[in-house]
Short mmCIF file of C-alpha atoms and ligand atoms in Angstrom, two decimals:
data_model
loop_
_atom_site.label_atom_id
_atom_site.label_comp_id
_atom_site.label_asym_id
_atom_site.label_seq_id
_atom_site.Cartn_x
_atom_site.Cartn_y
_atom_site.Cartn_z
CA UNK A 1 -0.90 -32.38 6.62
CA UNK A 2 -4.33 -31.21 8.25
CA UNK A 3 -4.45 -27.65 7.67
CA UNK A 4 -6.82 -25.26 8.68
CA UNK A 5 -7.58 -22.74 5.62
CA UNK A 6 -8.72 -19.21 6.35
CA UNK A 7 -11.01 -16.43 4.78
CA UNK A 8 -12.04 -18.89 1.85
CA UNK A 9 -13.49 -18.01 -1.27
CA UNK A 10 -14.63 -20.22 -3.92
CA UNK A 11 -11.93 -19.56 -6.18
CA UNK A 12 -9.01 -20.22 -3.25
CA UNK A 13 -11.15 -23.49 -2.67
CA UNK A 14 -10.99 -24.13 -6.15
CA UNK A 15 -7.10 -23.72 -7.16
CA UNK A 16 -5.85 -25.15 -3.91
CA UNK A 17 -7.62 -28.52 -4.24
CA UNK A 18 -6.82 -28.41 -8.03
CA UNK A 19 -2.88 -28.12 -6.73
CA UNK A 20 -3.63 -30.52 -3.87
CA UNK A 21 -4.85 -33.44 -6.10
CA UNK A 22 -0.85 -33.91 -6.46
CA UNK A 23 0.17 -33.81 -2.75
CA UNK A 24 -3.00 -34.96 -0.53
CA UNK A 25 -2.85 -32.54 2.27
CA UNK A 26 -6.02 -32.75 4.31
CA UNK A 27 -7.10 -29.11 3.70
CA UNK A 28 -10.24 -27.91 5.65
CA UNK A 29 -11.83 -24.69 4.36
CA UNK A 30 -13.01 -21.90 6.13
CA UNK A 31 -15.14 -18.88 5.11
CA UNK A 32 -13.89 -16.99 8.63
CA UNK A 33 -11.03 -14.57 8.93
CA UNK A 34 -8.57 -15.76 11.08
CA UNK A 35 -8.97 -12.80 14.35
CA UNK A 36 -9.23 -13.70 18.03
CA UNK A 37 -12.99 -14.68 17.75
CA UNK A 38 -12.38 -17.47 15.10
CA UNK A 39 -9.36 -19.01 15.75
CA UNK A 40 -10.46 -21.95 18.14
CA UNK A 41 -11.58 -23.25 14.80
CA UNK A 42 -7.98 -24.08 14.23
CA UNK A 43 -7.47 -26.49 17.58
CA UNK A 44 -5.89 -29.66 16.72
CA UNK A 45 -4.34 -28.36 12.97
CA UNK A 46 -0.66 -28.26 12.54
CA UNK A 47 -1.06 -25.88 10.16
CA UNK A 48 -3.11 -22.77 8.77
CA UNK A 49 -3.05 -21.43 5.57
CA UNK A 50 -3.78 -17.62 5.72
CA UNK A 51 -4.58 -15.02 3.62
CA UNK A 52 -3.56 -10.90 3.85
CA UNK A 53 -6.28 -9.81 5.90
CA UNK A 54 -6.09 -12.65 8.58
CA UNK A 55 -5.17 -11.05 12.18
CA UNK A 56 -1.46 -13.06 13.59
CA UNK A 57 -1.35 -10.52 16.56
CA UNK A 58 0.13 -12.13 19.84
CA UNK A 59 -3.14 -13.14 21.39
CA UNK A 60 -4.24 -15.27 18.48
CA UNK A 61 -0.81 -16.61 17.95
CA UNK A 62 -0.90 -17.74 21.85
CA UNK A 63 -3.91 -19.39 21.24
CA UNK A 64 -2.59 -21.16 17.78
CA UNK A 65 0.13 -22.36 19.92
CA UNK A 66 -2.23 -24.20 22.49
CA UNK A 67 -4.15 -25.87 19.82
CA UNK A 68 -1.34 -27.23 18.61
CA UNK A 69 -0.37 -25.23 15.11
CA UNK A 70 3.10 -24.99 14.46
CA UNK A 71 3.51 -23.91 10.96
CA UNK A 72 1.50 -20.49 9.26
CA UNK A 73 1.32 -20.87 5.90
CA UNK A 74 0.55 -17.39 3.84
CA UNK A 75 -0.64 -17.82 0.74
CA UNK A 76 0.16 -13.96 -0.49
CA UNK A 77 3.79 -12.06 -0.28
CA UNK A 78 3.08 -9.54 2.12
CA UNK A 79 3.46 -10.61 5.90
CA UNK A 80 2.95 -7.34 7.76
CA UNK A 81 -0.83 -9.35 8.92
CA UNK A 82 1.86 -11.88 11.61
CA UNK A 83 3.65 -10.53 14.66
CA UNK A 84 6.95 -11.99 13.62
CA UNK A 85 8.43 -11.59 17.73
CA UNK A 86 5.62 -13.09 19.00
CA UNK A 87 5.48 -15.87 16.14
CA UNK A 88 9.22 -16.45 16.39
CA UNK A 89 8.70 -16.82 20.69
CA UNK A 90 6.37 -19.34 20.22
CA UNK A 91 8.24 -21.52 18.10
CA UNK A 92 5.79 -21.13 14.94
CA UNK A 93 7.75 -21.39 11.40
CA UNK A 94 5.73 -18.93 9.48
CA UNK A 95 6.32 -19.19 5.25
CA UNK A 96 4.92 -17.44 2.72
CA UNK A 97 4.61 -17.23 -1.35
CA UNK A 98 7.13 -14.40 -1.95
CA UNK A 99 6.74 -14.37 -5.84
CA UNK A 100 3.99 -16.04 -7.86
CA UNK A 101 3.27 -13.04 -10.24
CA UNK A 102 4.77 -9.97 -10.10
CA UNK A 103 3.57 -9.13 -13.64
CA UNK A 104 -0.34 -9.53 -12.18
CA UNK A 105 0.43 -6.54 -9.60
CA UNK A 106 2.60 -5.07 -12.14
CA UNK A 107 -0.28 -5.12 -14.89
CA UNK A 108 -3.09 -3.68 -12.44
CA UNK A 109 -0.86 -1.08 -11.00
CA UNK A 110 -0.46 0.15 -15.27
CA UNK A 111 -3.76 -0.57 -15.52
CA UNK A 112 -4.98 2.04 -12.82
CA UNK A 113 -2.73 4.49 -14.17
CA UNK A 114 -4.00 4.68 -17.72
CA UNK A 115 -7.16 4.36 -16.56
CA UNK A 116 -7.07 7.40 -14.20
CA UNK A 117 -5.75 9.59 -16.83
CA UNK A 118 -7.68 8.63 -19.61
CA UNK A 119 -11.03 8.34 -17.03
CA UNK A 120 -12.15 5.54 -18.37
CA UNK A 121 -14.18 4.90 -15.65
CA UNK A 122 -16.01 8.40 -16.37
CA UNK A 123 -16.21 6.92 -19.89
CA UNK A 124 -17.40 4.01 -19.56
CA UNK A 125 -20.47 4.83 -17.41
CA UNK A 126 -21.58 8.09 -19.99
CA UNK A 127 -21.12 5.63 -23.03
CA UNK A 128 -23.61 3.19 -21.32
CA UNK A 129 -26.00 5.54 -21.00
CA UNK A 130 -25.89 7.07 -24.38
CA UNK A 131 -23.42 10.43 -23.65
CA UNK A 132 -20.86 10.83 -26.35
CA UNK A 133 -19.34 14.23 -24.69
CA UNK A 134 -16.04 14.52 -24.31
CA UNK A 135 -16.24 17.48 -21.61
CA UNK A 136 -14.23 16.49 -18.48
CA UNK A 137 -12.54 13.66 -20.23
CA UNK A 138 -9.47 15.32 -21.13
CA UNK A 139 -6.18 13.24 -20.23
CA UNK A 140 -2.69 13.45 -20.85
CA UNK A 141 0.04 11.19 -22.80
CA UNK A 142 2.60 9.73 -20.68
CA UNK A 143 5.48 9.90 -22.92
CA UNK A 144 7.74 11.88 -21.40
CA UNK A 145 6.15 12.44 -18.35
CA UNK A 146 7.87 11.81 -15.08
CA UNK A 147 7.29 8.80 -12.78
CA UNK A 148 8.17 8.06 -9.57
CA UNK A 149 8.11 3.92 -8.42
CA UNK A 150 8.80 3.95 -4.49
CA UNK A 151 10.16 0.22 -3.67
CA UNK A 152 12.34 -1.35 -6.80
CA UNK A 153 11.94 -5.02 -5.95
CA UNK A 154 9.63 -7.81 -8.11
CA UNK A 155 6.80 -5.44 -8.52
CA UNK A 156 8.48 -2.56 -9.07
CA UNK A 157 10.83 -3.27 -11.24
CA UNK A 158 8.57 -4.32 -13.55
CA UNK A 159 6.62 -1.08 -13.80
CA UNK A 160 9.27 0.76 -13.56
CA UNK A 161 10.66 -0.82 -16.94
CA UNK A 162 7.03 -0.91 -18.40
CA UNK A 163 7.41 3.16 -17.93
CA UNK A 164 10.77 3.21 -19.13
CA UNK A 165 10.64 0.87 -22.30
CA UNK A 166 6.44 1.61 -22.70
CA UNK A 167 6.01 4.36 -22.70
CA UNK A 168 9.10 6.62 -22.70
CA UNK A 169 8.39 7.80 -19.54
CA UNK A 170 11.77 9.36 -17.20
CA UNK A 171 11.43 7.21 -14.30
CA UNK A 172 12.78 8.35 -10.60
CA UNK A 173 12.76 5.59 -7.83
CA UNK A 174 13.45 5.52 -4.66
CA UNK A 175 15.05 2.10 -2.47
CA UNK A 176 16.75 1.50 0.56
CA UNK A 177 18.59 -1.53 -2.18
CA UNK A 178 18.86 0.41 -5.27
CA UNK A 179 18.40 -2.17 -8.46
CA UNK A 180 21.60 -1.60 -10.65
CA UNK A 181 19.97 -3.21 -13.82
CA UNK A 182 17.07 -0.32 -13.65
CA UNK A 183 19.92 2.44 -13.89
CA UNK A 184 21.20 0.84 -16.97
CA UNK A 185 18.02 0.69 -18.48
CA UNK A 186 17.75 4.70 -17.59
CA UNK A 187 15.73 4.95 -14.14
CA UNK A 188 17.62 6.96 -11.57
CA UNK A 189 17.53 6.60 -8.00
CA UNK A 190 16.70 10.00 -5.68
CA UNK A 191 15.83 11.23 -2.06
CA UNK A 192 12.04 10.30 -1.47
CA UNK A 193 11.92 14.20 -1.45
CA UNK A 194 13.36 14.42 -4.66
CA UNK A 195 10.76 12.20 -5.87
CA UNK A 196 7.65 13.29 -4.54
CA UNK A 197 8.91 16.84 -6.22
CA UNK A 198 9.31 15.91 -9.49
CA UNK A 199 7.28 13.13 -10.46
CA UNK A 200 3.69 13.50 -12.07
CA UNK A 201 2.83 9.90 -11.18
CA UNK A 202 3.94 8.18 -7.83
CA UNK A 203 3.63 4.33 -7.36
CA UNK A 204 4.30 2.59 -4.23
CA UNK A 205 5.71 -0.75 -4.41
CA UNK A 206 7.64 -1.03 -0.80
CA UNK A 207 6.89 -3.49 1.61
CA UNK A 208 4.41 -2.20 4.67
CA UNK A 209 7.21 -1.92 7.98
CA UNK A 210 7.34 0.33 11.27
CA UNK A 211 9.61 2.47 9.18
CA UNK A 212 7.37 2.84 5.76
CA UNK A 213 4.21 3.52 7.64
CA UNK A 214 1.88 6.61 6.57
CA UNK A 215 4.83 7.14 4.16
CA UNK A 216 2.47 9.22 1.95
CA UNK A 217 1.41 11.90 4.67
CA UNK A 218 0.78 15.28 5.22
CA UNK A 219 4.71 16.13 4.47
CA UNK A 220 4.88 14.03 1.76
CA UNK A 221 1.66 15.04 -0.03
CA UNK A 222 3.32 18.90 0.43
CA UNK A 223 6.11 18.28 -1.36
CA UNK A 224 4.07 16.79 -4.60
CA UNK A 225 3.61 18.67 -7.79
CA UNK A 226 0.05 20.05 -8.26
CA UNK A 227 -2.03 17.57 -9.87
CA UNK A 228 -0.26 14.47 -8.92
CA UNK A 229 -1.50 11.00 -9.54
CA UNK A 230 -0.74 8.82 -7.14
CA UNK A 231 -1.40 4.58 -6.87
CA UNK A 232 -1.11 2.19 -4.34
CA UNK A 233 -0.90 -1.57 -5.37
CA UNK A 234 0.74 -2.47 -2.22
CA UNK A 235 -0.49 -2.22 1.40
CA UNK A 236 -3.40 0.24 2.58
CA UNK A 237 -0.72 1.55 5.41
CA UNK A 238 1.48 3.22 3.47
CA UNK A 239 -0.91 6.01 2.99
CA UNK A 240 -2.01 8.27 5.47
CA UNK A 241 -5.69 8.33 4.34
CA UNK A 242 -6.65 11.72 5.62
CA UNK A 243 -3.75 13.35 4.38
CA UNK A 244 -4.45 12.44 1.37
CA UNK A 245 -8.12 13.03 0.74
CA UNK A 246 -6.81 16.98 2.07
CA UNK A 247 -4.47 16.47 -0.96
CA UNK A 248 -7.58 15.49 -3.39
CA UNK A 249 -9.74 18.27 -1.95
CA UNK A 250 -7.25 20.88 -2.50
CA UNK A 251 -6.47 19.30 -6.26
CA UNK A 252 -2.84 18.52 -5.14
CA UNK A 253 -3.72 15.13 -5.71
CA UNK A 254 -5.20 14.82 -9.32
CA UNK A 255 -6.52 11.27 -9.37
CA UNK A 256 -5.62 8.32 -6.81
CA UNK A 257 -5.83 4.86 -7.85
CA UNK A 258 -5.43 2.41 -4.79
CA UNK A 259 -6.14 -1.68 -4.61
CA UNK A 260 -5.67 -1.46 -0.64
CA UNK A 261 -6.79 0.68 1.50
CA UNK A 262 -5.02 1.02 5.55
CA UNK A 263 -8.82 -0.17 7.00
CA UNK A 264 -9.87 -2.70 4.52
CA UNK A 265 -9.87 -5.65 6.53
CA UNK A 266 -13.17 -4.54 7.42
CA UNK A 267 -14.72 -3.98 3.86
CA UNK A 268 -12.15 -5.83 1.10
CA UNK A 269 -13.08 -9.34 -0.23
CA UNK A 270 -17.11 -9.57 1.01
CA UNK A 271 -20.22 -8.36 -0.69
CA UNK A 272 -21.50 -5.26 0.92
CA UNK A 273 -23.59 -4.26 -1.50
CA UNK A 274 -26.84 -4.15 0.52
CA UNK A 275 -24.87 -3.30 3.48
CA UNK A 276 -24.49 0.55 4.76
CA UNK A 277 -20.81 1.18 4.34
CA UNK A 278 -19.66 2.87 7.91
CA UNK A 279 -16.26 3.73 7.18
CA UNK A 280 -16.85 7.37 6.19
CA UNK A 281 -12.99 7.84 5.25
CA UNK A 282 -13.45 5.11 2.51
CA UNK A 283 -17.29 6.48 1.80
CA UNK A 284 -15.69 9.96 1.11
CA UNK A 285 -13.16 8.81 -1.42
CA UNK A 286 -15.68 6.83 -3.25
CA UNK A 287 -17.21 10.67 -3.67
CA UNK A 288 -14.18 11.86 -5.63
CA UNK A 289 -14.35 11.55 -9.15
CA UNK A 290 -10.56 11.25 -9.48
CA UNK A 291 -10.45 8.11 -7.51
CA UNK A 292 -10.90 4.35 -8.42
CA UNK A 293 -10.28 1.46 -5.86
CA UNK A 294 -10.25 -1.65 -6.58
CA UNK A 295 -10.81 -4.19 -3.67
CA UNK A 296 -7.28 -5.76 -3.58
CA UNK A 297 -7.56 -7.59 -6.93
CA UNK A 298 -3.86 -7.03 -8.06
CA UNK A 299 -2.74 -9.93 -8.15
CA UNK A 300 -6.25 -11.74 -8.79
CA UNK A 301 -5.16 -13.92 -11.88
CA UNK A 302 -5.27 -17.43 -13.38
CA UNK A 303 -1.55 -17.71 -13.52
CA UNK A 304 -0.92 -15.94 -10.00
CA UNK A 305 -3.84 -18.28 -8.35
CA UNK A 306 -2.40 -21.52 -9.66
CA UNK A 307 1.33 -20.35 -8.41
CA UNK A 308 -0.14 -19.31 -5.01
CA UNK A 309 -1.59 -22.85 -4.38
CA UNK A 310 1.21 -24.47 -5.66
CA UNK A 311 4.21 -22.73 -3.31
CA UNK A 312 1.59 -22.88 -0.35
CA UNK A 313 1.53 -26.76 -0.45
CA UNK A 314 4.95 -26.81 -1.35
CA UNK A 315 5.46 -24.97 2.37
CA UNK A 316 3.44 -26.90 3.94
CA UNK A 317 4.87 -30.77 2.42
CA UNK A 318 8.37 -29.27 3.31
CA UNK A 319 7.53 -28.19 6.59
CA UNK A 320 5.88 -31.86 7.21
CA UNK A 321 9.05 -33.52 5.87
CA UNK A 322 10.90 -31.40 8.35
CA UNK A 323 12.30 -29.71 5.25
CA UNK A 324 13.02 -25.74 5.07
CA UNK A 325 9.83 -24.60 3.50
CA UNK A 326 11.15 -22.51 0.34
CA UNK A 327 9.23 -20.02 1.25
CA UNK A 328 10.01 -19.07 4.47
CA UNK A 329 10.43 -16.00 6.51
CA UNK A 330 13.52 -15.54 8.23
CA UNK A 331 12.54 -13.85 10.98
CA UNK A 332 16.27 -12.62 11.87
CA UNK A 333 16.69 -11.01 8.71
CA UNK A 334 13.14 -9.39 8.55
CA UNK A 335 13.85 -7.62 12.26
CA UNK A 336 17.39 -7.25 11.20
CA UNK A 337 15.58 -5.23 8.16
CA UNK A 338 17.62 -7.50 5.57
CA UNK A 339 14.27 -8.68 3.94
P1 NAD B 401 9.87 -7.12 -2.98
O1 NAD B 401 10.32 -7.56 -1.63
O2 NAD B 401 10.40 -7.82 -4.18
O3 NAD B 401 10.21 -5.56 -3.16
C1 NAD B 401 10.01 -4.60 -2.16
C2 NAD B 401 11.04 -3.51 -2.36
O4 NAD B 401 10.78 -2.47 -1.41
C3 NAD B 401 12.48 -3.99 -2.12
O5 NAD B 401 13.30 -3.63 -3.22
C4 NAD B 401 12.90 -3.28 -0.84
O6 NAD B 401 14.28 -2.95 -0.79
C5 NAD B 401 12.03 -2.01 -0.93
N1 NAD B 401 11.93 -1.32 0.34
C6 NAD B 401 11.96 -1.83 1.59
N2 NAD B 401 11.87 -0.82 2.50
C7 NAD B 401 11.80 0.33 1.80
C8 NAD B 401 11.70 1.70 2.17
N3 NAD B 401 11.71 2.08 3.46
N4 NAD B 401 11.65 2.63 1.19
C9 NAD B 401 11.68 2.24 -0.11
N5 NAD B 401 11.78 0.96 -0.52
C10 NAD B 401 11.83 0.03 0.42
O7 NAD B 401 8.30 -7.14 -2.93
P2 NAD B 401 7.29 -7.23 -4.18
O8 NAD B 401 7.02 -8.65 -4.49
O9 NAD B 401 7.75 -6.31 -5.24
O10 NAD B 401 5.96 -6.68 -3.50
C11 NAD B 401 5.86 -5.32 -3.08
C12 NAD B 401 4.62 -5.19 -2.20
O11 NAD B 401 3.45 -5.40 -3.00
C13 NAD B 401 4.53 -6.26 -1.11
O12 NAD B 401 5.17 -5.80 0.07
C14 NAD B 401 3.07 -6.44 -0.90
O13 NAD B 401 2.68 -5.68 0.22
C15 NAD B 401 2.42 -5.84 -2.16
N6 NAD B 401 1.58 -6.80 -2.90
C16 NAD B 401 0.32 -6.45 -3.20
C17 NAD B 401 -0.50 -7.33 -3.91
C18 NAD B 401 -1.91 -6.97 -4.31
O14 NAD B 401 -2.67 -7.84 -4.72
N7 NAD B 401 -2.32 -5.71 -4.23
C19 NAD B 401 0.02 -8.56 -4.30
C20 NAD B 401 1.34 -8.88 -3.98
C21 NAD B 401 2.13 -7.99 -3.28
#
């Protein structure tokens, strides 16, 4: 099927025709993002494959629609990019990947953690340069401390048992579908009050919706424990930036590690490294020495890639066979909130 492939990079280039060689799609690459400005490049494809910075508001869906696309294929989980009402009006069947590899968010999520704590990223850079002092590098174990996963499902879950089994950690979480096999293992389920109280580390694994929006805010950020470390592996949203740079200038916040950021559409997945950054907000938490960021590379693995590419053409030859793509969204159950 001719499809129309958004915000390319080499590697995406690279591991979808690698998966294509077995299904022959006629896949056109294209550097762009996907917004209002770009997406008459799309006229006359059935399909676009789309990635989690690509813009699906009404406007550029109307204008899909009249070029004659009739299937968005997203080749991440997350789908909080595509107005689902206005996709779902205009007859589009939208699909996505909904798990290629968990453990690859999973993995950098732990990854941010241990670094914060241990600053590695301090270390590192004084090693480098020939600075053997320990002064300002002091951490703290993580047995037994207290940590608090917001959003049990594939991602989740598996820190949340990588705490519990790990590194004897007490884990609290907090779902609107409590996981029963996470109880068993130990993990109890609390008020996001609760939570926010009593946890020393706070990881947010929810999906980005009207109703988890700015979830960490001013409120939330109050009722933390002093010194707090808090990560953010899933959308940029979920955190009310301000709020929480107050938090890190105050030291309620101890160390933040985040892989998304609420405006990174702008900054995520290019090389700015000439470039004058003009976001202050994200320029004044790259001044904190508690913070690391990482530009959405969570799930940025050889095994996730090569799953990715695989269940995006496997959308897009179902959709073309007039088959139910297995990855799509029901757009019912996501507005019914059942997804
Ligand atoms: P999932 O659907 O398996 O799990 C999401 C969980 O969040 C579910 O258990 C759901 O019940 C819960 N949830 C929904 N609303 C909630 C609320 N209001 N409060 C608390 N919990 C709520 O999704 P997943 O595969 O585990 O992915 C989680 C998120 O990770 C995705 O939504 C996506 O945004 C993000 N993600 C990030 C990357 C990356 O590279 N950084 C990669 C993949 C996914």
């Amino acid at each position: 099927m001719k499809t129309a492939v958004f915000s390319t990079r080499s590697y995406d280039e690279c591991f979808l025709k690698a998966a294509n060689q077995k299904v022959g799609h006629e896949l056109h690459f294209f550097e762009a993002r996907l917004t209002w400005h770009t997406c008459r490049l799309a006229e006359g494809f059935p399909a676009v494959c789309v990635f989690v910075n690509d813009q699906l508001d009404r406007p550029v869906l109307e204008k899909l629609a009249a070029g004659g696309t009739r299937l968005i294929a997203l080749r991440c989980a997350g789908f909080n990019n595509v107005d689902l009402r206005a996709a779902q009006s205009l007859g589009f069947t939208v699909a996505r990947v909904p798990a290629y590899s968990p453990h690859a968010v999973a993995e950098h999520t732990i990854a941010l953690v241990l670094a914060l704590i241990r600053r590695l990223h301090k270390a590192y850079n004084r090693v480098r340069e020939g600075n053997f002092n320990l002064e300002g590098l002091l951490g703290f174990d993580l047995y037994r401390k207290t940590v608090g996963v917001i959003g049990t499902g594939k991602i989740g879950s598996l820190v949340a048992k990588a705490f519990l089994a790990g590194f004897g950690c007490r884990v609290l979480c907090h779902d609107v579908h409590p996981n029963r096999e996470l109880v068993q293992l130990g993990a109890e389920y609390v008020r996001l009050e609760s939570l926010c109280a009593e946890s020393d580390i706070i990881t947010l694994h929810c999906p980005l919706l009207p109703e988890t929006y700015h979830l960490i805010n001013e409120t939330t950020v109050h009722y933390m424990k002093e010194g707090v470390i808090l990560i953010n592996t899933s959308r940029g949203a979920l955190v009310d930036t301000r709020a929480v740079i107050r938090g890190l200038k105050t030291g309620k916040i101890g160390g933040l590690g985040l892989d998304v950021y609420e405006e990174e559409a702008d900054l995520f997945f290019e090389d700015l490294s000439t470039r004058i950054i003009q976001d202050d907000v994200f320029a004044r938490m790259l001044t904190f020495p508690n913070v690391i960021i990482t530009g959405h590379q969570a799930f940025f693995t050889q095994e996730a890639l090569e799953a990715i590419a695989a269940q995006t053409l496997e959308n897009i030859s179902a959709f073309e066979q007039g088959l139910r793509p297995p990855g799509l969204i029901e757009v019912e159950k996501v507005l019914a909130g059942q997804l």
